[in-house]
Amino acid sequence: MRVIEVIIDGFKSYAVRTVISGWDESFNSITGLNGSGKSNILDAICFVLGITNMATVRAQNLQVPAGRLLLWSPR
């Protein structure tokens, strides 16, 4: 299963219609300021899929394999 597009309208902090597209087949991340609705995007996807236990979709191990660097730059 793959997410192609998410349309949120009137769900939690998304009062107006919001379309999120351009999802990668392999890896996606949701970033933004505190309170910007990042968790609500995941909540909307889980709601549609019928997932009620959010712990089942959270990452359990965020370690980077030995010899690899994990870098992030906003620009």
N, CA, C and O atoms as a MOPAC input file, in Angstrom:
PM7 MOZYME 1SCF
protein

 N      0.84900 1    -1.16700 1     0.00000 1
 C      0.00000 1     0.00000 1     0.00000 1
 C      0.89900 1     1.23600 1     0.00000 1
 O      1.96900 1     1.24000 1     0.60900 1
 N      0.45600 1     2.26800 1    -0.68100 1
 C      1.23800 1     3.49500 1    -0.81300 1
 C      0.31400 1     4.70400 1    -0.75700 1
 O     -0.77100 1     4.69300 1    -1.33900 1
 N      0.74600 1     5.74000 1    -0.05800 1
 C     -0.01800 1     6.99100 1    -0.00100 1
 C      0.34300 1     7.81900 1    -1.23000 1
 O      1.51600 1     8.10200 1    -1.47200 1
 N     -0.65400 1     8.20100 1    -1.99100 1
 C     -0.45400 1     9.04600 1    -3.17200 1
 C     -0.74900 1    10.50400 1    -2.82000 1
 O      0.01400 1    11.40500 1    -3.16900 1
 N     -1.86200 1    10.71900 1    -2.12800 1
 C     -2.30200 1    12.06800 1    -1.79800 1
 C     -3.16700 1    12.00800 1    -0.54800 1
 O     -3.91900 1    11.05500 1    -0.34400 1
 N     -3.05100 1    13.02900 1     0.28100 1
 C     -3.89300 1    13.14200 1     1.47300 1
 C     -4.67600 1    14.44200 1     1.35300 1
 O     -4.09900 1    15.51000 1     1.14800 1
 N     -5.99400 1    14.34200 1     1.48100 1
 C     -6.85600 1    15.52500 1     1.47000 1
 C     -7.53200 1    15.58500 1     2.82900 1
 O     -8.28700 1    14.68600 1     3.20000 1
 N     -7.25500 1    16.65400 1     3.57000 1
 C     -7.82200 1    16.81900 1     4.90700 1
 C     -8.73400 1    18.03800 1     4.87100 1
 O     -8.32500 1    19.11200 1     4.43100 1
 N     -9.95600 1    17.87200 1     5.33100 1
 C    -10.92300 1    18.97400 1     5.32300 1
 C    -11.79500 1    18.87300 1     6.56500 1
 O    -12.61100 1    17.95800 1     6.68000 1
 N    -11.62800 1    19.80300 1     7.49200 1
 C    -12.44100 1    19.81100 1     8.70300 1
 C    -12.03500 1    18.76000 1     9.71700 1
 O    -12.87200 1    18.31800 1    10.50400 1
 N    -10.79400 1    18.35200 1     9.72200 1
 C    -10.30600 1    17.34100 1    10.66400 1
 C     -9.28100 1    17.98200 1    11.58500 1
 O     -8.23000 1    18.44000 1    11.13800 1
 N     -9.59300 1    18.01100 1    12.86900 1
 C     -8.71800 1    18.57600 1    13.90700 1
 C     -8.27800 1    19.98700 1    13.53100 1
 O     -9.12500 1    20.86500 1    13.37000 1
 N     -6.97300 1    20.22800 1    13.38600 1
 C     -6.48700 1    21.59000 1    13.12900 1
 C     -6.60500 1    22.01000 1    11.66500 1
 O     -6.23600 1    23.13100 1    11.31500 1
 N     -7.11300 1    21.12900 1    10.81000 1
 C     -7.25700 1    21.43500 1     9.38400 1
 C     -8.70900 1    21.79200 1     9.07600 1
 O     -9.46200 1    20.97500 1     8.54700 1
 N     -9.09000 1    23.01800 1     9.41300 1
 C    -10.46900 1    23.46900 1     9.21200 1
 C    -10.78700 1    23.66300 1     7.73000 1
 O    -11.90600 1    23.40000 1     7.28800 1
 N     -9.80800 1    24.12100 1     6.97600 1
 C    -10.00900 1    24.31500 1     5.53600 1
 C     -9.35000 1    23.16700 1     4.77800 1
 O     -8.43500 1    22.51800 1     5.28500 1
 N     -9.81800 1    22.93000 1     3.58300 1
 C     -9.31000 1    21.82700 1     2.75400 1
 C     -7.80400 1    21.98900 1     2.51900 1
 O     -7.34000 1    23.03300 1     2.06000 1
 N     -7.06200 1    20.93900 1     2.84300 1
 C     -5.61100 1    20.92500 1     2.66800 1
 C     -5.23400 1    19.67700 1     1.88800 1
 O     -5.62100 1    18.57000 1     2.26100 1
 N     -4.48600 1    19.84700 1     0.81300 1
 C     -4.05600 1    18.72500 1    -0.02200 1
 C     -2.54900 1    18.55000 1     0.15000 1
 O     -1.77700 1    19.49300 1    -0.02300 1
 N     -2.14800 1    17.33300 1     0.49300 1
 C     -0.73200 1    17.01000 1     0.64800 1
 C     -0.40900 1    15.92200 1    -0.36700 1
 O     -0.92700 1    14.80900 1    -0.28200 1
 N      0.44700 1    16.24900 1    -1.32600 1
 C      0.80400 1    15.28600 1    -2.36800 1
 C      2.31700 1    15.25800 1    -2.52800 1
 O      3.03800 1    15.97700 1    -1.83600 1
 N      2.78700 1    14.42900 1    -3.44000 1
 C      4.21800 1    14.33900 1    -3.67300 1
 C      4.92000 1    13.38100 1    -2.72900 1
 O      6.10300 1    13.55300 1    -2.43600 1
 N      4.20100 1    12.37300 1    -2.25000 1
 C      4.77500 1    11.39700 1    -1.32500 1
 C      5.76400 1    10.50300 1    -2.06100 1
 O      5.50400 1    10.07800 1    -3.18700 1
 N      6.89100 1    10.21900 1    -1.43100 1
 C      7.89500 1     9.32300 1    -1.99500 1
 C      7.49500 1     7.87400 1    -1.72700 1
 O      6.82000 1     7.59200 1    -0.73700 1
 N      7.90100 1     6.96700 1    -2.58900 1
 C      7.56800 1     5.55000 1    -2.40800 1
 C      8.33300 1     4.91100 1    -1.26100 1
 O      7.85500 1     3.94800 1    -0.66100 1
 N      9.51900 1     5.43400 1    -0.94400 1
 C     10.38600 1     4.78200 1     0.03000 1
 C     10.36000 1     5.40500 1     1.41500 1
 O     10.25600 1     4.69400 1     2.41400 1
 N     10.45500 1     6.73100 1     1.48300 1
 C     10.62300 1     7.37700 1     2.78400 1
 C     10.01700 1     8.76500 1     2.74600 1
 O     10.19400 1     9.50200 1     1.77600 1
 N      9.29800 1     9.12200 1     3.80700 1
 C      8.71700 1    10.45400 1     3.94000 1
 C      8.88600 1    10.92200 1     5.36900 1
 O      8.93500 1    10.11500 1     6.29700 1
 N      8.97400 1    12.21600 1     5.54000 1
 C      9.00500 1    12.78100 1     6.88300 1
 C      8.07900 1    13.98900 1     6.90700 1
 O      7.89300 1    14.67600 1     5.90200 1
 N      7.51500 1    14.22600 1     8.06400 1
 C      6.63000 1    15.36900 1     8.25400 1
 C      7.33200 1    16.28800 1     9.23400 1
 O      7.55800 1    15.91900 1    10.38700 1
 N      7.67700 1    17.48200 1     8.78200 1
 C      8.40200 1    18.42600 1     9.62700 1
 C      7.63700 1    19.73600 1     9.70900 1
 O      6.81700 1    20.04700 1     8.84500 1
 N      7.91200 1    20.48900 1    10.74500 1
 C      7.26900 1    21.78200 1    10.90300 1
 C      7.41600 1    22.29500 1    12.31500 1
 O      7.94000 1    21.60700 1    13.19100 1
 N      6.95600 1    23.48900 1    12.52400 1
 C      7.02800 1    24.11700 1    13.83400 1
 C      6.09500 1    23.42900 1    14.82200 1
 O      5.15300 1    22.74100 1    14.42900 1
 N      6.37100 1    23.62400 1    16.11200 1
 C      5.47900 1    23.10200 1    17.14300 1
 C      4.08000 1    23.67700 1    16.94300 1
 O      3.91900 1    24.87900 1    16.72800 1
 N      3.08400 1    22.82200 1    17.01300 1
 C      1.70200 1    23.26800 1    16.88300 1
 C      1.23000 1    23.47300 1    15.45900 1
 O      0.15400 1    24.03100 1    15.24500 1
 N      2.01200 1    23.03500 1    14.47500 1
 C      1.63100 1    23.26800 1    13.07700 1
 C      0.75300 1    22.16300 1    12.49500 1
 O      0.31000 1    22.27600 1    11.35200 1
 N      0.49000 1    21.09400 1    13.25800 1
 C     -0.42100 1    20.05100 1    12.79800 1
 C      0.24500 1    18.80700 1    12.24400 1
 O     -0.39900 1    18.02100 1    11.54900 1
 N      1.52500 1    18.61500 1    12.53900 1
 C      2.23900 1    17.43100 1    12.02600 1
 C      1.57200 1    16.13600 1    12.48100 1
 O      1.32100 1    15.24800 1    11.66600 1
 N      1.28800 1    16.02600 1    13.75100 1
 C      0.66400 1    14.80700 1    14.28200 1
 C     -0.73200 1    14.60000 1    13.71500 1
 O     -1.17800 1    13.46300 1    13.56000 1
 N     -1.41700 1    15.68100 1    13.40700 1
 C     -2.77100 1    15.56700 1    12.87400 1
 C     -2.79300 1    14.98000 1    11.46400 1
 O     -3.79500 1    14.39300 1    11.05300 1
 N     -1.69700 1    15.13400 1    10.72000 1
 C     -1.60600 1    14.49000 1     9.40600 1
 C     -1.58100 1    12.98200 1     9.58700 1
 O     -2.30900 1    12.25600 1     8.91100 1
 N     -0.74100 1    12.51400 1    10.50000 1
 C     -0.67800 1    11.08100 1    10.78000 1
 C     -1.99900 1    10.58400 1    11.36200 1
 O     -2.45800 1     9.49500 1    11.01500 1
 N     -2.61100 1    11.37200 1    12.24200 1
 C     -3.91300 1    10.99100 1    12.80500 1
 C     -4.96000 1    10.82600 1    11.70900 1
 O     -5.77500 1     9.90400 1    11.76600 1
 N     -4.94700 1    11.70600 1    10.71300 1
 C     -5.91700 1    11.62200 1     9.61500 1
 C     -5.70500 1    10.35100 1     8.79700 1
 O     -6.66800 1     9.67300 1     8.43900 1
 N     -4.44900 1    10.03000 1     8.50200 1
 C     -4.15300 1     8.80900 1     7.74500 1
 C     -4.58600 1     7.58400 1     8.53900 1
 O     -5.20200 1     6.67200 1     7.98700 1
 N     -4.26900 1     7.55800 1     9.82200 1
 C     -4.64600 1     6.42100 1    10.67100 1
 C     -6.15800 1     6.30200 1    10.80800 1
 O     -6.68900 1     5.19300 1    10.85700 1
 N     -6.85400 1     7.42900 1    10.87000 1
 C     -8.31400 1     7.41800 1    10.96000 1
 C     -8.92000 1     6.72000 1     9.74600 1
 O     -9.82100 1     5.89100 1     9.87900 1
 N     -8.41600 1     7.06400 1     8.56300 1
 C     -8.92600 1     6.46400 1     7.32800 1
 C     -8.61800 1     4.97200 1     7.27200 1
 O     -9.43400 1     4.18400 1     6.79400 1
 N     -7.44200 1     4.58600 1     7.75900 1
 C     -7.04100 1     3.18000 1     7.72900 1
 C     -7.62500 1     2.36500 1     8.88100 1
 O     -7.47900 1     1.14400 1     8.91300 1
 N     -8.28500 1     3.03400 1     9.82400 1
 C     -8.89100 1     2.32900 1    10.94900 1
 C     -7.91100 1     1.96800 1    12.05100 1
 O     -8.19000 1     1.08500 1    12.86100 1
 N     -6.77000 1     2.63800 1    12.09000 1
 C     -5.77500 1     2.38200 1    13.13500 1
 C     -6.14000 1     3.21300 1    14.35700 1
 O     -6.22100 1     4.43900 1    14.27900 1
 N     -6.36100 1     2.54300 1    15.49100 1
 C     -6.75900 1     3.25200 1    16.70300 1
 C     -5.63700 1     3.34200 1    17.73000 1
 O     -5.67100 1     4.21000 1    18.60200 1
 N     -4.65200 1     2.46800 1    17.64200 1
 C     -3.53500 1     2.48000 1    18.58100 1
 C     -2.33000 1     3.12600 1    17.90400 1
 O     -1.65200 1     2.48900 1    17.09800 1
 N     -2.06400 1     4.38700 1    18.23000 1
 C     -0.98300 1     5.12100 1    17.57500 1
 C      0.39200 1     4.54900 1    17.89500 1
 O      1.33800 1     4.77700 1    17.14100 1
 N      0.52300 1     3.82300 1    18.97900 1
 C      1.81600 1     3.23200 1    19.33900 1
 C      2.28200 1     2.23600 1    18.28000 1
 O      3.48200 1     1.99400 1    18.14700 1
 N      1.36100 1     1.66600 1    17.53900 1
 C      1.73900 1     0.67400 1    16.52400 1
 C      2.37200 1     1.30600 1    15.28700 1
 O      2.98800 1     0.59600 1    14.49200 1
 N      2.24000 1     2.61000 1    15.10500 1
 C      2.80700 1     3.26100 1    13.92500 1
 C      4.00100 1     4.15000 1    14.25500 1
 O      4.59900 1     4.73600 1    13.35200 1
 N      4.34800 1     4.25700 1    15.50400 1
 C      5.50200 1     5.06700 1    15.90900 1
 C      6.79400 1     4.27700 1    15.72900 1
 O      6.81200 1     3.05600 1    15.88200 1
 N      7.86200 1     4.97700 1    15.40500 1
 C      9.16600 1     4.32400 1    15.24300 1
 C      9.64700 1     3.81300 1    16.59400 1
 O      9.54800 1     4.51500 1    17.60000 1
 N     10.16100 1     2.60700 1    16.61400 1
 C     10.65300 1     2.00500 1    17.84800 1
 C     12.14900 1     2.23300 1    18.03000 1
 O     12.61600 1     2.38300 1    19.15900 1
 N     12.90000 1     2.26100 1    16.94000 1
 C     14.35000 1     2.34400 1    17.01900 1
 C     14.83200 1     3.37500 1    16.00900 1
 O     14.71600 1     3.16900 1    14.80100 1
 N     15.36700 1     4.46900 1    16.49700 1
 C     15.80200 1     5.54900 1    15.61100 1
 C     17.32500 1     5.61300 1    15.49400 1
 O     17.87400 1     6.67600 1    15.20700 1
 N     18.00700 1     4.49800 1    15.71200 1
 C     19.46400 1     4.47900 1    15.63300 1
 C     19.92400 1     4.43700 1    14.17900 1
 O     19.28700 1     3.82800 1    13.32000 1
 N     21.04000 1     5.09600 1    13.93300 1
 C     21.64800 1     5.10500 1    12.60600 1
 C     22.67500 1     3.98100 1    12.55800 1
 O     23.45400 1     3.83600 1    13.50000 1
 N     22.70600 1     3.17700 1    11.49200 1
 C     23.69100 1     2.09300 1    11.39200 1
 C     25.12200 1     2.61100 1    11.52200 1
 O     25.41700 1     3.73100 1    11.10500 1
 N     26.00500 1     1.80400 1    12.09400 1
 C     27.40500 1     2.17800 1    12.27700 1
 C     28.03100 1     2.55600 1    10.93800 1
 O     27.79000 1     1.90700 1     9.92100 1
 N     28.83000 1     3.60600 1    10.95500 1
 C     29.50500 1     4.04200 1     9.74200 1
 C     28.68900 1     4.98300 1     8.87700 1
 O     29.16800 1     5.41900 1     7.83000 1
 N     27.47700 1     5.30800 1     9.28200 1
 C     26.61500 1     6.21100 1     8.50600 1
 C     26.38800 1     7.49300 1     9.29900 1
 O     26.38900 1     7.48300 1    10.53000 1
 N     26.19600 1     8.57400 1     8.59300 1
 C     25.89200 1     9.85000 1     9.21900 1
 C     24.45100 1    10.21900 1     8.92600 1
 O     23.95000 1     9.99600 1     7.82400 1
 N     23.79700 1    10.78300 1     9.91600 1
 C     22.44500 1    11.29600 1     9.73200 1
 C     22.53100 1    12.80600 1     9.86600 1
 O     22.74500 1    13.32900 1    10.95900 1
 N     22.36500 1    13.50200 1     8.75700 1
 C     22.50200 1    14.95400 1     8.74300 1
 C     21.18900 1    15.59900 1     8.36000 1
 O     20.41100 1    15.04900 1     7.58000 1
 N     20.95300 1    16.77600 1     8.92300 1
 C     19.75600 1    17.52900 1     8.58200 1
 C     20.13000 1    18.98800 1     8.48700 1
 O     20.84200 1    19.51200 1     9.34300 1
 N     19.65900 1    19.63500 1     7.46500 1
 C     19.88500 1    21.05700 1     7.29200 1
 C     18.61900 1    21.66800 1     6.72300 1
 O     18.08900 1    21.17100 1     5.73000 1
 N     18.12100 1    22.74000 1     7.33600 1
 C     16.87600 1    23.34100 1     6.84400 1
 C     17.03200 1    24.02500 1     5.49700 1
 O     16.02500 1    24.37300 1     4.88000 1
 N     18.22100 1    24.22700 1     5.02600 1
 C     18.44800 1    24.88900 1     3.73400 1
 C     19.40400 1    24.10600 1     2.88600 1
 O     19.71100 1    24.51400 1     1.76600 1

